[in-house]
Coordinates of C-alpha atoms in Angstrom, one line a residue:
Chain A
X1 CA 117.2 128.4 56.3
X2 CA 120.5 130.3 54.8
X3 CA 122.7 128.5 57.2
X4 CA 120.8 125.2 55.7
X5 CA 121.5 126.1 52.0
X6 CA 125.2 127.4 52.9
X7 CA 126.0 123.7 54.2
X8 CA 124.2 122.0 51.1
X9 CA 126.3 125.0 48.8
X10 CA 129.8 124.0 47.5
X11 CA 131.1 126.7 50.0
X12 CA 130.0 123.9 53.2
X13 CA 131.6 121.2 51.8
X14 CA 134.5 122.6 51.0
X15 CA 134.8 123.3 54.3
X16 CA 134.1 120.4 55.4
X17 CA 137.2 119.2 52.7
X18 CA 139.8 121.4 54.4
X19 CA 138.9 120.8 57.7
X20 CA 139.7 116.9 57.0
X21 CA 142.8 117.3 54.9
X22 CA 144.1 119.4 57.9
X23 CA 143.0 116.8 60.2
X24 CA 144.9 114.4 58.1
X25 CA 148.2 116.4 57.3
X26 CA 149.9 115.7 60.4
X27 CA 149.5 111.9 59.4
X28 CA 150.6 112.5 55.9
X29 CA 153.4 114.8 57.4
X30 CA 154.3 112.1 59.3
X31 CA 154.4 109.0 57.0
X32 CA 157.0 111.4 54.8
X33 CA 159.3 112.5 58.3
X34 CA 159.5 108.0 58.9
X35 CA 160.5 107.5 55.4
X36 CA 162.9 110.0 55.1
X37 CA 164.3 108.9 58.5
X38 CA 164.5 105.5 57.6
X39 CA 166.2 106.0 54.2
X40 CA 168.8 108.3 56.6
X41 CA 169.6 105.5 58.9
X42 CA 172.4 103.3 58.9
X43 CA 171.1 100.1 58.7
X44 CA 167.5 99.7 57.2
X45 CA 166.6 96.2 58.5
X46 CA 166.4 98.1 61.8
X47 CA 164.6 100.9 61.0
X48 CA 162.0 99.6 58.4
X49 CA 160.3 102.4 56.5
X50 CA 156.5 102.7 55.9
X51 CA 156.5 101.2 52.6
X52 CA 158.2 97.7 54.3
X53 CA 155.9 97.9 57.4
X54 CA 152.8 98.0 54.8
X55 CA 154.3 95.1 53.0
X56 CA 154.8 93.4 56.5
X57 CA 151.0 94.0 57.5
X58 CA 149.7 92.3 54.0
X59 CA 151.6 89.7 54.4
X60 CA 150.4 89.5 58.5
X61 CA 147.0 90.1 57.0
X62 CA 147.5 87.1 54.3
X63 CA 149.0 84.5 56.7
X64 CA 145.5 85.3 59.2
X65 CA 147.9 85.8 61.9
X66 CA 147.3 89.8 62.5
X67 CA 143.4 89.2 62.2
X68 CA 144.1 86.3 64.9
X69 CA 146.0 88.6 66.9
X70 CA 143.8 91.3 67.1
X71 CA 140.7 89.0 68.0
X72 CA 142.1 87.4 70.8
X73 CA 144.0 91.1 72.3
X74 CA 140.4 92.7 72.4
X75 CA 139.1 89.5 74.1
X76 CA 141.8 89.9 76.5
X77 CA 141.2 93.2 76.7
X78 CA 136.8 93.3 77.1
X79 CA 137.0 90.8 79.6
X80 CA 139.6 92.5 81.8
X81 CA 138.3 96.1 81.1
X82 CA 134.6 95.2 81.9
X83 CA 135.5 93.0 85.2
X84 CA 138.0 95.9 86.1
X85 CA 135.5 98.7 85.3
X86 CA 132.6 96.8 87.4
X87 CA 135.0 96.2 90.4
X88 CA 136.5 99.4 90.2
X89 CA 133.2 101.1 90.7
X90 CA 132.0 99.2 93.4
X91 CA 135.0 99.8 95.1
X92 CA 134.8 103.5 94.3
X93 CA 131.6 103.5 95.4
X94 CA 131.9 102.0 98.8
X95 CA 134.7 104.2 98.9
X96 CA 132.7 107.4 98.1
X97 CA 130.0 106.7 100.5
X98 CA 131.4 105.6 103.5
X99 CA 134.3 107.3 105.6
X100 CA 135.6 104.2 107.0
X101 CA 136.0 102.0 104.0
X102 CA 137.4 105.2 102.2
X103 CA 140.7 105.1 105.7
X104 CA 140.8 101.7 105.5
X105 CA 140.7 101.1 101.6
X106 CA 143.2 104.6 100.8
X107 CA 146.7 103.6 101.9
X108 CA 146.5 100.3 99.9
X109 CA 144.6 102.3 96.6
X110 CA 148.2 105.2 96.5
X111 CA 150.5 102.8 97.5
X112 CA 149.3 100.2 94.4
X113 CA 149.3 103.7 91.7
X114 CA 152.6 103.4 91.7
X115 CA 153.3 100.3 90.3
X116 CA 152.5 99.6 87.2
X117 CA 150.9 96.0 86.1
X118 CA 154.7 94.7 84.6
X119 CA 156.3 94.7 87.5
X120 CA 153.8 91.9 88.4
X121 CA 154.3 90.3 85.9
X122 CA 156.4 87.2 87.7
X123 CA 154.5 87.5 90.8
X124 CA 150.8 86.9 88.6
X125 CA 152.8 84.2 86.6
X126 CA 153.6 82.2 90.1
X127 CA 150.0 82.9 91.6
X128 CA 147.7 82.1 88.3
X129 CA 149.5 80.3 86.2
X130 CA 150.4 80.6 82.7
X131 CA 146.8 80.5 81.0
X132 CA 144.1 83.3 80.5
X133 CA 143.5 83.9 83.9
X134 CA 147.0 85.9 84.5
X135 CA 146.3 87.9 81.4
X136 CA 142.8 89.2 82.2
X137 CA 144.0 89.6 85.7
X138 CA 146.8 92.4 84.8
X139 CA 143.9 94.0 82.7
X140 CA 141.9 93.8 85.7
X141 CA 144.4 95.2 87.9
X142 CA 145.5 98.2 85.6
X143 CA 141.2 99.1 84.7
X144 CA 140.5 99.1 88.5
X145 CA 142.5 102.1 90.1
X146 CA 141.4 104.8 87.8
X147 CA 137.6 103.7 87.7
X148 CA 138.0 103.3 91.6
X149 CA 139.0 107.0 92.2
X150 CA 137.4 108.9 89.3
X151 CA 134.2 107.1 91.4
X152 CA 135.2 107.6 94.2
X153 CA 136.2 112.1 93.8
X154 CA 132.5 111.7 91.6
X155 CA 130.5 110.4 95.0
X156 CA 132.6 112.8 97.1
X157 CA 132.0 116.1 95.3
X158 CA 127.9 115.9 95.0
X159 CA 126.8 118.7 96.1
X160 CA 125.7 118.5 99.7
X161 CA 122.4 120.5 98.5
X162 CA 121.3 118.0 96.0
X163 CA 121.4 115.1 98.6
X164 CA 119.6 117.5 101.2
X165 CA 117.0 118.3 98.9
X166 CA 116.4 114.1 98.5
X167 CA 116.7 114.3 102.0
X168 CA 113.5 116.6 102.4
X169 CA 111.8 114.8 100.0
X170 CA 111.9 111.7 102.0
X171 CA 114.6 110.0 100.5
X172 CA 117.1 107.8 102.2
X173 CA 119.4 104.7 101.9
X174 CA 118.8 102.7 98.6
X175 CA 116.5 105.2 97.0
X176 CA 118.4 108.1 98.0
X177 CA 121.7 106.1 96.2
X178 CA 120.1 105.1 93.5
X179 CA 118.3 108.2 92.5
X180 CA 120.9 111.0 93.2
X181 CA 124.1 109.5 94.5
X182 CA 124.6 106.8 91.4
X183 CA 123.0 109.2 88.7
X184 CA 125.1 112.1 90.4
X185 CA 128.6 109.8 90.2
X186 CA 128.1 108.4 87.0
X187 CA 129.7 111.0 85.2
X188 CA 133.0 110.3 87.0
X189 CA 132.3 106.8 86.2
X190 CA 132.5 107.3 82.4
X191 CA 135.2 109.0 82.9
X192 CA 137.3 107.2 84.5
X193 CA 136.3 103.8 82.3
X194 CA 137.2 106.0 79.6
X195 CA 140.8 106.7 81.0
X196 CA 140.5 103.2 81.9
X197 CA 140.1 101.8 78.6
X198 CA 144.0 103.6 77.3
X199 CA 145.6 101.8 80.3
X200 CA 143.9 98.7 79.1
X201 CA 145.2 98.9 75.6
X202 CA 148.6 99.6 76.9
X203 CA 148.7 96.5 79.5
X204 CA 147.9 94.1 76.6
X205 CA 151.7 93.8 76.2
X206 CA 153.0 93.5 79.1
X207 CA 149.7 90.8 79.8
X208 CA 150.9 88.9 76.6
X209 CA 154.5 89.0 78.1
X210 CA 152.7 86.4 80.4
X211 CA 153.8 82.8 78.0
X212 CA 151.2 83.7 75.4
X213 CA 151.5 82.7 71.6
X214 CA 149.5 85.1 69.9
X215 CA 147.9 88.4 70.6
X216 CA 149.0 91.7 69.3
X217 CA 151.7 92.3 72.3
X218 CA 152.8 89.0 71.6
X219 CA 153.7 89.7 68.2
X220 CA 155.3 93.2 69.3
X221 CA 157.1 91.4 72.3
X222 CA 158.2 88.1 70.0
X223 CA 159.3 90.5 67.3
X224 CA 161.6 92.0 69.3
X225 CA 163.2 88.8 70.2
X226 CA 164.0 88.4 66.8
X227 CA 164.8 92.5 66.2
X228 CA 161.9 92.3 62.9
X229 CA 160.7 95.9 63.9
X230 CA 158.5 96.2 60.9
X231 CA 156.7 93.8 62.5
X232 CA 156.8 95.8 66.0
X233 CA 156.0 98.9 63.8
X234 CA 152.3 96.7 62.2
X235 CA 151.9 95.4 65.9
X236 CA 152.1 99.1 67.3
X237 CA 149.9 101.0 64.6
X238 CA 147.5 98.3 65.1
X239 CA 147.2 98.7 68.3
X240 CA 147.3 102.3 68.2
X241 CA 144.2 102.7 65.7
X242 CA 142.4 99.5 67.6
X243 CA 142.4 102.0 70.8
X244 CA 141.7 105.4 68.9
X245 CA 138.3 103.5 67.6
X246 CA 137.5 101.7 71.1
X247 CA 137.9 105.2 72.6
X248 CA 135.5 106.9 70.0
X249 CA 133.1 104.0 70.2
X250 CA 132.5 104.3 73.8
X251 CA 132.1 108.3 73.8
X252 CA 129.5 107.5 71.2
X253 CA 127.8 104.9 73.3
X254 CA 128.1 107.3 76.2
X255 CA 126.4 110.2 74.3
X256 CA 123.7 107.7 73.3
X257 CA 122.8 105.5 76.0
X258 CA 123.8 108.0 78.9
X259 CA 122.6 111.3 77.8
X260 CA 120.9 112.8 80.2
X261 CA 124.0 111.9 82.6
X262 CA 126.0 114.5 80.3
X263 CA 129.3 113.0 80.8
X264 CA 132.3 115.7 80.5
X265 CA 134.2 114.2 78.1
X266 CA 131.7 113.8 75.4
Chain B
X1 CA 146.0 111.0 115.6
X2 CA 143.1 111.2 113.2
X3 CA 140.3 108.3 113.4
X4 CA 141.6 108.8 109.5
X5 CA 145.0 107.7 109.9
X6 CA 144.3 105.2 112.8
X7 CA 141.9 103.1 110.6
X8 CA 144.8 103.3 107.4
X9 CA 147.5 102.4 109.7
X10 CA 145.5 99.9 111.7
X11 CA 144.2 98.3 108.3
X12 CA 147.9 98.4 107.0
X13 CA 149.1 96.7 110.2
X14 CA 146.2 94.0 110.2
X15 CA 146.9 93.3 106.2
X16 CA 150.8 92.7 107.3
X17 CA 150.1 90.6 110.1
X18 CA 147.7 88.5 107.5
X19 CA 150.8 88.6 105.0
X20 CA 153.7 87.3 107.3
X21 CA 150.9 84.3 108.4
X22 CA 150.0 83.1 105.4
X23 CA 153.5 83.8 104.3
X24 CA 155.0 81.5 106.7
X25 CA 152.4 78.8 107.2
X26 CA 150.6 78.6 103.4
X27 CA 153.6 79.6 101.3
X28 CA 156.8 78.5 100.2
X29 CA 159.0 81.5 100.0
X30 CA 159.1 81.7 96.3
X31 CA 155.7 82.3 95.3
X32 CA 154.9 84.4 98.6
X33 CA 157.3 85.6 100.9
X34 CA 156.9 86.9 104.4
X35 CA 157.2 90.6 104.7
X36 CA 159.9 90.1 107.6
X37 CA 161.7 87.9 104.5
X38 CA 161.1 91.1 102.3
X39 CA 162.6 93.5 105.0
X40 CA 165.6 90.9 105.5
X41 CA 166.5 91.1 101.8
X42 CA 166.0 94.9 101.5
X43 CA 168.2 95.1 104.9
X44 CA 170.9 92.9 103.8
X45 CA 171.3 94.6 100.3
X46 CA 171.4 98.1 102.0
X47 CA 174.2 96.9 103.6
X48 CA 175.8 95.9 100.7
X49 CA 175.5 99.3 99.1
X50 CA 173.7 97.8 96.6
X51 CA 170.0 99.2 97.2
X52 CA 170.9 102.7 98.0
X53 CA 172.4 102.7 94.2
X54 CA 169.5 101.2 93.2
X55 CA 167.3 104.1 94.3
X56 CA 169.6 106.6 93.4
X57 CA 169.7 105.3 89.6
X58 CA 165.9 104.7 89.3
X59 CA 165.2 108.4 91.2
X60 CA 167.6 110.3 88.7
X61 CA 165.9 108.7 85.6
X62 CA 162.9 109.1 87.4
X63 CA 163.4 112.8 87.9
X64 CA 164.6 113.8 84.0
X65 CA 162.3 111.8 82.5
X66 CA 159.0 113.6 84.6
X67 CA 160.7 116.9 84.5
X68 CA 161.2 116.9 80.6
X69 CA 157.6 115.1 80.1
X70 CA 156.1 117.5 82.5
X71 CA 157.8 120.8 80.8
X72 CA 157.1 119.1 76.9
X73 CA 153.6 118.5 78.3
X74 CA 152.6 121.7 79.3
X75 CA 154.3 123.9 76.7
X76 CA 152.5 121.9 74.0
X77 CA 149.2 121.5 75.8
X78 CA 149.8 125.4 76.3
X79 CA 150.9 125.8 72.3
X80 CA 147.3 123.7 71.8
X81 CA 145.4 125.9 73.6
X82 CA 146.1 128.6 72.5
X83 CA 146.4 128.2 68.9
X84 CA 143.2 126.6 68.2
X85 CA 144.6 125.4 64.1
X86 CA 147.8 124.5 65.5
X87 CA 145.5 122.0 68.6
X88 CA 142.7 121.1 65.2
X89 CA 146.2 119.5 62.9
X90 CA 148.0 117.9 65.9
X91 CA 145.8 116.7 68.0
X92 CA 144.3 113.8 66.2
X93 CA 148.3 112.5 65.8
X94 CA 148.4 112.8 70.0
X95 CA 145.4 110.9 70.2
X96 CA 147.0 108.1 68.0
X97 CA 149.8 107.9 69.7
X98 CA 148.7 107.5 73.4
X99 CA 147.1 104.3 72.9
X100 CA 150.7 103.3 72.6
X101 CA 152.3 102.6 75.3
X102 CA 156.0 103.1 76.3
X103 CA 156.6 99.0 76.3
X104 CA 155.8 99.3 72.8
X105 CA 158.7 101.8 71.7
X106 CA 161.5 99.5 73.6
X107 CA 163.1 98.3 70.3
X108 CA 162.7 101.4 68.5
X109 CA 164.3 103.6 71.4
X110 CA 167.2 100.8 71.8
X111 CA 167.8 101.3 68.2
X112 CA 167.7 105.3 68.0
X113 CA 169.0 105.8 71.4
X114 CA 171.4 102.9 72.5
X115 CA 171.9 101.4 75.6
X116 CA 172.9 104.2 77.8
X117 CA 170.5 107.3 80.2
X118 CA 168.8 108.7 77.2
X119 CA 166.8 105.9 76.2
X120 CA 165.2 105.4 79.9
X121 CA 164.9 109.1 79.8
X122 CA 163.0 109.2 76.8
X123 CA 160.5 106.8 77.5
X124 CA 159.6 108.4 81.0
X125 CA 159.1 111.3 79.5
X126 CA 157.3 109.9 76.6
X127 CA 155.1 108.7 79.4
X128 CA 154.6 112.1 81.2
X129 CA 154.2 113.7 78.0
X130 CA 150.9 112.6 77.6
X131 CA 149.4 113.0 81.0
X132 CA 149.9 116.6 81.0
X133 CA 149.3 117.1 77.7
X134 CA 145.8 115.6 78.1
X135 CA 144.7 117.2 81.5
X136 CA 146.1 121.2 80.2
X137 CA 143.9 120.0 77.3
X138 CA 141.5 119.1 79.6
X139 CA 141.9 122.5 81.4
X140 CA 141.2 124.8 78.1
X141 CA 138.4 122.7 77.6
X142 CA 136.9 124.3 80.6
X143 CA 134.7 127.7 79.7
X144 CA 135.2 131.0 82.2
X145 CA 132.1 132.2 80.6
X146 CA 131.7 135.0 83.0
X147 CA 135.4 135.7 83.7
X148 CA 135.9 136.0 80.1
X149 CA 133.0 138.8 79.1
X150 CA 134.7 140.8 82.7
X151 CA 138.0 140.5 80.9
X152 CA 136.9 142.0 77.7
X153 CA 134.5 144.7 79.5
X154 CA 138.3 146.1 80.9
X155 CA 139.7 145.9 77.2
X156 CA 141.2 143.0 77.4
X157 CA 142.2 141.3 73.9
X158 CA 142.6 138.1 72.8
X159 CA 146.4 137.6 73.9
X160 CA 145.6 139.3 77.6
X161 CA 142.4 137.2 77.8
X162 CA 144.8 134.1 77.2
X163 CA 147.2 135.7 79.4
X164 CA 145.4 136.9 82.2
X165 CA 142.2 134.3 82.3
X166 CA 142.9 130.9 80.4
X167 CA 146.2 130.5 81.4
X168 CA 146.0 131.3 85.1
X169 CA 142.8 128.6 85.0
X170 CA 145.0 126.0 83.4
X171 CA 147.4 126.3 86.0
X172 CA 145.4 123.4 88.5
X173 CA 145.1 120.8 85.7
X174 CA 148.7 121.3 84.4
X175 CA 149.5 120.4 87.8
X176 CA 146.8 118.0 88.5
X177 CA 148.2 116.7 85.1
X178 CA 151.6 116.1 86.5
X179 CA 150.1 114.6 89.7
X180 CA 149.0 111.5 87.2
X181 CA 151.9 111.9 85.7
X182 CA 153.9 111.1 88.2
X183 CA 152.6 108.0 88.8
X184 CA 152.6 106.9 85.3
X185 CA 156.1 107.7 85.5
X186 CA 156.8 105.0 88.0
X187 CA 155.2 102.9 86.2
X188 CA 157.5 103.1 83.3
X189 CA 160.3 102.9 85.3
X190 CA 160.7 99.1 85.1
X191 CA 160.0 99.2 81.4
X192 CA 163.0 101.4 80.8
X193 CA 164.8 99.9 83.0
X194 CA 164.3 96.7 80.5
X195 CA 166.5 98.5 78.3
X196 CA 170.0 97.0 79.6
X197 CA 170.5 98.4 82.9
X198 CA 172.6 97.2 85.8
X199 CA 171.1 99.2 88.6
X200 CA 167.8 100.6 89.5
X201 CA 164.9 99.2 91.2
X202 CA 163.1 98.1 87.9
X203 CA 165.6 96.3 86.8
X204 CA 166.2 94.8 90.5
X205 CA 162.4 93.6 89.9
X206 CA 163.6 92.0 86.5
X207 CA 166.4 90.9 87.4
X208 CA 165.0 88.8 90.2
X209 CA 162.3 87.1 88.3
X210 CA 165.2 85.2 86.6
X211 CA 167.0 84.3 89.8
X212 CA 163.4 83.5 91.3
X213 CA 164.5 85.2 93.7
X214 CA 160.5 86.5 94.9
X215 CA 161.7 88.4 97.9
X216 CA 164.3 90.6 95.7
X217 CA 161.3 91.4 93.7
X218 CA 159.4 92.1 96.4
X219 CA 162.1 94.5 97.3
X220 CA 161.9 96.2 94.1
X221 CA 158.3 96.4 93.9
X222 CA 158.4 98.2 97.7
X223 CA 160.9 100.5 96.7
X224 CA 159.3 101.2 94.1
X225 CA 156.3 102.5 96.1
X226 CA 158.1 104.4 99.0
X227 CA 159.8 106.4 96.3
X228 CA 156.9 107.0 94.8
X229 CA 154.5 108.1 98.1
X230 CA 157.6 110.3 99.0
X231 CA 158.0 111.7 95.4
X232 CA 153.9 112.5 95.4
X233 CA 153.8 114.2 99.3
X234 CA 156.6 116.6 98.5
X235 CA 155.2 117.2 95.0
X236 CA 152.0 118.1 97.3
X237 CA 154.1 119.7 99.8
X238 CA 156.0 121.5 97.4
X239 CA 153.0 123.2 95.0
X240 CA 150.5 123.7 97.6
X241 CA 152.9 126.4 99.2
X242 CA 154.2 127.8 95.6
X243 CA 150.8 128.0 93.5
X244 CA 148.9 129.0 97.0
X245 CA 146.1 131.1 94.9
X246 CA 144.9 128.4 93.2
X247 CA 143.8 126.5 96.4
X248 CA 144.6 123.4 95.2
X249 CA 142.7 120.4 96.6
X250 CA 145.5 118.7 97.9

């Protein structure tokens, strides 16, 4: 009851007060540090200051191009993420399960980590073609490996006792997976689609690099053609907050829909 | 030999032998080369001297870039964690920023840094940065309940609790952290290598894509990979003997 009236009391709220200003001081902090450093550089054209990136965005904003931009990145980016996420965890879950897909599957899974989704860039250009396909398909490519493994070390570290217990019980094959194994792994899962979902917003780019005419990597990517970095600087911070809300989204969705699962992370 | 290794190699093998057919009877060479093409190409510019300076370029950007991002990383997710006001201001600002990615900062870094090492150095470790940062975030996340109330039974305080019991239990995702790291290194490679280079692997792949020449890319993307299985088993190799108490899984 006291703890109830402290947080209804002034005393709460102020708290509440100070806790955001200092969560948004370093952005404040910031903003000032890229003004001053822009006013201190040489040549301003090329190092526009927050006051000309803002008056860049409006007038993004007032053409429709950002808001066309951003649309058809996170359409780019859902289809690849989902498709990625699904095929990543089937993978990691064959993986998980069976010994010999795991031998089979592991040399081609750590050879692949290392090379990041623009280096296939020409090689996806040659194979699918110019259109949407190429796009989604580096999305896809970039979503699958961490979803794969963080499934995969999830279906590998149940404890054996859980699955003997099942086992006693009379459990075995599909019920056994679906009632311990996938409920047991799904944690991982999240996880890893989480982790999945930052590579995704940072493939976009190098996806759009792939002949594309709008899109927010496009208009970082184009930009740069034509050096206009306060346009690079609206394309980036878009981008930027675009990912900090899908990310907080899905850990919401995950504490909501998938609570009992108790993912780390959330 | 391991049933374990057998079936990799054997699968390995089999997915070669696939390759080299379709690459010879399906294919034209540009879109998909044979891997005995590949092999050809990467003999015939080793014997030019060309590749070896490849791999030596990309490896020593390679290996500032992941050492800085790896020592940045830690010392700040370290800083974090132990300065709970200092983690609560900055940590909404690293959360902004990693949804970023280093293809993003190519301009800005070309303009601030030039043409020259410490651009490619600083995205690399921009790169790193992150990784670490997250997973010793990650780590201090983690609660030692139990090890915590036997610390402060024997006295400890709050600095030899941090010393003694949340930094020692870090340890494994710091370095678990860099693990990831690593390979998001590689990855960047190429991207810094965007920034006018002459040599390195990355900017062998790039390079080729405008000759459409496939098999040099293929050449780069290989390299790319050996260096990067090589780089990851001695990293294994290398912490497993040094940080033996923490039995790492690897």
């Amino acid at each position: 009851m006291s703890a109830a009236i402290a947080k209804l009391s002034g005393q709460g709220f102020l708290h509440h007060l100070t806790w955001l200003v200092l969560r948004l001081l370093p952005f404040v902090g910031m903003v000032f540090l890229w003004d001053f450093a822009s006013r201190a550089f040489d040549v301003p054209v090329l190092f526009p200051g927050p006051l000309s990136t803002w008056n860049k965005a409006v007038q993004l904003i007032a053409d429709g191009q950002l808001q066309a931009d951003i649309l058809i990145s996170l359409w780019r980016i859902a289809v690849g993420f989902v498709l990625g996420s699904l095929l990543g965890m089937t993978l990691g879950l064959m993986m998980g399960l069976s010994r010999p897909i795991a031998d089979t599957l592991g040399p081609f899974v750590h050879t692949l980590r290392f090379i990041g989704p623009i280096a296939w860039i020409s090689a996806v250009m040659m194979w699918f073609g110019l259109g949407e396909t190429s796009k989604v398909v580096l999305i896809v490519y970039t979503t699958t490996f961490v979803v794969l493994i963080s499934t995969m070390i999830g279906v590998m570290t149940i404890h054996p006792n859980k699955l003997r217990a099942a086992r006693v019980f009379g459990a075995r094959g599909f019920r056994l997976f679906a009632h311990v194994t996938l409920p047991a792994a799904l944690p991982h899962v999240l996880t890893g689609a989480r982790l999945a979902m930052m590579n995704s917003f940072m493939t976009i780019i190098a996806a759009e690099m792939v002949a594309a005419r709008e899109g927010l990597g496009f208009l970082i990517f184009n930009s740069r053609q034509w050096m206009e970095v306060d346009a690079i600087f609206v394309g980036m911070i878009t981008l930027g907050l675009l990912g900090l809300l899908a990310d907080r989204l899905m850990t919401l969705l995950t504490r909501v829909l998938f609570r009992r699962f108790r993912p780390a992370d959330a | 030999m391991s049933p374990g290794v057998m079936r990799g190699g054997g699968a390995v093998l089999l997915f070669l032998l696939a390759w080299e057919v379709a690459g010879r009877m399906i294919f034209v060479p540009a879109v998909l080369p044979a891997p005995s093409a590949i092999a050809a190409e990467g003999w015939a510019r080793w014997l030019s001297g060309a590749l070896q300076w490849d791999v030596l370029m990309s490896a020593s950007r390679l290996a500032v870039g992941f050492a800085a991002g790896s020592l940045l990383g830690a010392f700040l997710g370290l800083l974090f964690g132990a300065f709970a006001p200092v983690r609560r201001t900055l940590e909404p600002l690293v959360q902004f920023l990693r949804f970023i990615p280093p293809i993003a900062w190519l301009t800005p870094v070309l303009i601030w840094f030039g043409i020259g090492e410490e651009g490619k150095w600083v995205l690399i470790t921009y790169t790193t940065t992150f990784m670490v940062l997250l997973n010793t975030l990650a780590g201090f996340a983690e609660q030692h309940r139990d090890r915590m109330r036997a610390a402060r039974v024997f006295g400890a305080g709050s600095w030899e609790t941090f010393l003694h019991v949340r930094l020692p239990a870090t340890v494994p995702w710091i370095l678990g952290g860099m693990r990831i790291g690593m390979g998001n290194s590689f990855q960047t490679l190429i991207v810094a290598e965007m920034l006018a280079s002459n040599e390195g692997l990355g900017q062998l792949i790039l390079n080729s894509r405008l000759q459409l020449s496939t098999e040099g890319m293929f050449v780069g993307i290989a390299g790319i990979a050996v260096l990067g299985i090589l780089a990851d088993s001695a990293f294994r190799a290398v912490t497993r003997r040094l940080f033996r108490r923490y039995r790492l899984g690897w």
